[in-house]
């Protein structure tokens, strides 16, 4: 979403650099534009596959319950039950150490899925 401001940012640079009499005045916005294009290309790889996106997001924010919940369901949709169980159980273990997680909006759903998966694992 931050890349939506790039056109405005570039227009501002061009307007400011019009006042500077220099033959290198357009180099600065060109370098910035190349930087943003490179970063966008690098980040777009994470958005191509749902599971990769959620895994990368969870690495950067391991206590985000919504991401954990979505990652677990993405695993479940692919039949990766153990991976889903590991994600959900790690979140529930983390909630035991950090009580404020239990007050998060997604915690009841995460806990419910954890209990259901735990019961089904015990039956096997």
PDB file of C-alpha atoms in Angstrom:
ATOM      1  CA  UNK A   1       0.000   0.000   0.000  1.00  0.00           C
ATOM      2  CA  UNK A   2       2.927   2.283   0.539  1.00  0.00           C
ATOM      3  CA  UNK A   3       3.740   2.091  -3.152  1.00  0.00           C
ATOM      4  CA  UNK A   4       0.536   3.942  -3.969  1.00  0.00           C
ATOM      5  CA  UNK A   5       2.216   7.174  -2.871  1.00  0.00           C
ATOM      6  CA  UNK A   6       5.135   6.754  -5.275  1.00  0.00           C
ATOM      7  CA  UNK A   7       3.540   8.856  -8.069  1.00  0.00           C
ATOM      8  CA  UNK A   8       2.821  11.682  -5.634  1.00  0.00           C
ATOM      9  CA  UNK A   9       6.282  11.364  -4.148  1.00  0.00           C
ATOM     10  CA  UNK A  10       7.891  11.467  -7.596  1.00  0.00           C
ATOM     11  CA  UNK A  11       5.802  14.473  -8.645  1.00  0.00           C
ATOM     12  CA  UNK A  12       6.909  16.301  -5.502  1.00  0.00           C
ATOM     13  CA  UNK A  13      10.577  15.537  -6.240  1.00  0.00           C
ATOM     14  CA  UNK A  14      10.251  16.681  -9.832  1.00  0.00           C
ATOM     15  CA  UNK A  15       8.587  19.928  -8.740  1.00  0.00           C
ATOM     16  CA  UNK A  16      11.307  20.614  -6.175  1.00  0.00           C
ATOM     17  CA  UNK A  17      14.116  19.727  -8.541  1.00  0.00           C
ATOM     18  CA  UNK A  18      12.785  22.018 -11.287  1.00  0.00           C
ATOM     19  CA  UNK A  19      14.036  24.919  -9.203  1.00  0.00           C
ATOM     20  CA  UNK A  20      17.549  23.525  -8.929  1.00  0.00           C
ATOM     21  CA  UNK A  21      19.632  24.303 -12.013  1.00  0.00           C
ATOM     22  CA  UNK A  22      21.555  21.085 -12.319  1.00  0.00           C
ATOM     23  CA  UNK A  23      21.955  18.502 -15.001  1.00  0.00           C
ATOM     24  CA  UNK A  24      21.774  15.820 -12.287  1.00  0.00           C
ATOM     25  CA  UNK A  25      18.414  16.999 -10.947  1.00  0.00           C
ATOM     26  CA  UNK A  26      16.539  14.144 -12.628  1.00  0.00           C
ATOM     27  CA  UNK A  27      18.967  11.488 -11.420  1.00  0.00           C
ATOM     28  CA  UNK A  28      17.631  11.552  -7.851  1.00  0.00           C
ATOM     29  CA  UNK A  29      14.016  10.715  -8.770  1.00  0.00           C
ATOM     30  CA  UNK A  30      15.230   8.127 -11.288  1.00  0.00           C
ATOM     31  CA  UNK A  31      17.274   6.361  -8.591  1.00  0.00           C
ATOM     32  CA  UNK A  32      14.337   6.478  -6.185  1.00  0.00           C
ATOM     33  CA  UNK A  33      12.003   5.134  -8.834  1.00  0.00           C
ATOM     34  CA  UNK A  34      14.373   2.254  -9.585  1.00  0.00           C
ATOM     35  CA  UNK A  35      14.608   1.520  -5.857  1.00  0.00           C
ATOM     36  CA  UNK A  36      10.819   1.350  -5.508  1.00  0.00           C
ATOM     37  CA  UNK A  37      10.471  -0.772  -8.630  1.00  0.00           C
ATOM     38  CA  UNK A  38      13.080  -3.198  -7.292  1.00  0.00           C
ATOM     39  CA  UNK A  39      11.434  -3.413  -3.867  1.00  0.00           C
ATOM     40  CA  UNK A  40       8.019  -3.943  -5.440  1.00  0.00           C
ATOM     41  CA  UNK A  41       9.367  -6.731  -7.610  1.00  0.00           C
ATOM     42  CA  UNK A  42      11.034  -8.332  -4.606  1.00  0.00           C
ATOM     43  CA  UNK A  43       7.873  -8.135  -2.478  1.00  0.00           C
ATOM     44  CA  UNK A  44       5.540  -9.325  -5.212  1.00  0.00           C
ATOM     45  CA  UNK A  45       7.019 -12.828  -4.971  1.00  0.00           C
ATOM     46  CA  UNK A  46       5.427 -13.141  -1.524  1.00  0.00           C
ATOM     47  CA  UNK A  47       1.969 -12.372  -2.864  1.00  0.00           C
ATOM     48  CA  UNK A  48       1.925 -15.064  -5.553  1.00  0.00           C
ATOM     49  CA  UNK A  49       1.220 -17.960  -3.203  1.00  0.00           C
ATOM     50  CA  UNK A  50      -1.076 -17.721  -0.220  1.00  0.00           C
ATOM     51  CA  UNK A  51       0.945 -19.932   2.120  1.00  0.00           C
ATOM     52  CA  UNK A  52       4.235 -18.165   1.386  1.00  0.00           C
ATOM     53  CA  UNK A  53       2.570 -14.826   2.084  1.00  0.00           C
ATOM     54  CA  UNK A  54       1.207 -16.002   5.436  1.00  0.00           C
ATOM     55  CA  UNK A  55       4.484 -17.676   6.438  1.00  0.00           C
ATOM     56  CA  UNK A  56       6.511 -14.550   5.714  1.00  0.00           C
ATOM     57  CA  UNK A  57       3.932 -12.409   7.499  1.00  0.00           C
ATOM     58  CA  UNK A  58       3.957 -14.714  10.525  1.00  0.00           C
ATOM     59  CA  UNK A  59       7.760 -14.598  10.680  1.00  0.00           C
ATOM     60  CA  UNK A  60       7.636 -10.828  10.955  1.00  0.00           C
ATOM     61  CA  UNK A  61       4.770 -10.833  13.471  1.00  0.00           C
ATOM     62  CA  UNK A  62       4.474 -14.179  15.300  1.00  0.00           C
ATOM     63  CA  UNK A  63       1.710 -13.032  17.651  1.00  0.00           C
ATOM     64  CA  UNK A  64      -0.694 -11.988  14.907  1.00  0.00           C
ATOM     65  CA  UNK A  65      -3.613 -14.332  15.433  1.00  0.00           C
ATOM     66  CA  UNK A  66      -5.373 -13.502  12.184  1.00  0.00           C
ATOM     67  CA  UNK A  67      -2.323 -14.511  10.164  1.00  0.00           C
ATOM     68  CA  UNK A  68      -1.880 -17.698  12.217  1.00  0.00           C
ATOM     69  CA  UNK A  69      -5.528 -18.586  11.744  1.00  0.00           C
ATOM     70  CA  UNK A  70      -5.371 -17.961   7.982  1.00  0.00           C
ATOM     71  CA  UNK A  71      -2.107 -19.886   7.627  1.00  0.00           C
ATOM     72  CA  UNK A  72      -3.565 -22.854   9.480  1.00  0.00           C
ATOM     73  CA  UNK A  73      -6.606 -22.880   7.216  1.00  0.00           C
ATOM     74  CA  UNK A  74      -4.402 -22.562   4.135  1.00  0.00           C
ATOM     75  CA  UNK A  75      -2.490 -25.618   5.339  1.00  0.00           C
ATOM     76  CA  UNK A  76      -5.742 -27.451   6.020  1.00  0.00           C
ATOM     77  CA  UNK A  77      -7.019 -26.668   2.537  1.00  0.00           C
ATOM     78  CA  UNK A  78      -3.928 -28.381   1.132  1.00  0.00           C
ATOM     79  CA  UNK A  79      -4.266 -31.356   3.465  1.00  0.00           C
ATOM     80  CA  UNK A  80      -1.224 -30.424   5.536  1.00  0.00           C
ATOM     81  CA  UNK A  81      -2.798 -31.267   8.892  1.00  0.00           C
ATOM     82  CA  UNK A  82       0.433 -31.444  10.918  1.00  0.00           C
ATOM     83  CA  UNK A  83       1.615 -28.060   9.678  1.00  0.00           C
ATOM     84  CA  UNK A  84      -1.748 -26.526  10.563  1.00  0.00           C
ATOM     85  CA  UNK A  85      -1.671 -28.159  13.992  1.00  0.00           C
ATOM     86  CA  UNK A  86       1.869 -26.887  14.629  1.00  0.00           C
ATOM     87  CA  UNK A  87       0.888 -23.311  13.773  1.00  0.00           C
ATOM     88  CA  UNK A  88      -2.240 -23.380  15.930  1.00  0.00           C
ATOM     89  CA  UNK A  89      -0.555 -25.121  18.863  1.00  0.00           C
ATOM     90  CA  UNK A  90       2.358 -22.675  18.849  1.00  0.00           C
ATOM     91  CA  UNK A  91      -0.086 -19.786  19.019  1.00  0.00           C
ATOM     92  CA  UNK A  92      -1.940 -21.389  21.929  1.00  0.00           C
ATOM     93  CA  UNK A  93       1.354 -22.020  23.740  1.00  0.00           C
ATOM     94  CA  UNK A  94       2.343 -18.419  23.126  1.00  0.00           C
ATOM     95  CA  UNK A  95      -1.003 -17.302  24.560  1.00  0.00           C
ATOM     96  CA  UNK A  96      -0.173 -19.123  27.788  1.00  0.00           C
ATOM     97  CA  UNK A  97       3.010 -17.050  28.134  1.00  0.00           C
ATOM     98  CA  UNK A  98       1.435 -13.790  26.934  1.00  0.00           C
ATOM     99  CA  UNK A  99      -2.055 -13.471  28.463  1.00  0.00           C
ATOM    100  CA  UNK A 100      -3.010 -10.416  26.400  1.00  0.00           C
ATOM    101  CA  UNK A 101      -3.209 -12.687  23.337  1.00  0.00           C
ATOM    102  CA  UNK A 102      -6.239 -14.373  24.898  1.00  0.00           C
ATOM    103  CA  UNK A 103      -8.104 -11.059  24.652  1.00  0.00           C
ATOM    104  CA  UNK A 104      -7.508 -10.735  20.913  1.00  0.00           C
ATOM    105  CA  UNK A 105     -10.569 -11.000  18.632  1.00  0.00           C
ATOM    106  CA  UNK A 106      -9.390 -14.147  16.813  1.00  0.00           C
ATOM    107  CA  UNK A 107      -8.324 -16.078  19.911  1.00  0.00           C
ATOM    108  CA  UNK A 108     -11.643 -17.924  20.474  1.00  0.00           C
ATOM    109  CA  UNK A 109     -11.591 -19.221  16.890  1.00  0.00           C
ATOM    110  CA  UNK A 110      -7.921 -20.211  17.144  1.00  0.00           C
ATOM    111  CA  UNK A 111      -8.522 -21.979  20.446  1.00  0.00           C
ATOM    112  CA  UNK A 112     -11.571 -23.763  19.028  1.00  0.00           C
ATOM    113  CA  UNK A 113      -9.634 -25.022  16.013  1.00  0.00           C
ATOM    114  CA  UNK A 114      -6.789 -26.090  18.306  1.00  0.00           C
ATOM    115  CA  UNK A 115      -9.113 -28.103  20.537  1.00  0.00           C
ATOM    116  CA  UNK A 116     -10.809 -29.731  17.543  1.00  0.00           C
ATOM    117  CA  UNK A 117      -7.488 -30.655  15.973  1.00  0.00           C
ATOM    118  CA  UNK A 118      -6.111 -31.895  19.272  1.00  0.00           C
ATOM    119  CA  UNK A 119      -9.146 -34.138  19.769  1.00  0.00           C
ATOM    120  CA  UNK A 120      -8.912 -35.517  16.251  1.00  0.00           C
ATOM    121  CA  UNK A 121      -5.147 -36.160  16.685  1.00  0.00           C
ATOM    122  CA  UNK A 122      -5.805 -38.053  19.933  1.00  0.00           C
ATOM    123  CA  UNK A 123      -8.360 -40.279  18.206  1.00  0.00           C
ATOM    124  CA  UNK A 124      -5.779 -41.359  15.644  1.00  0.00           C
TER     125      UNK A 124
END
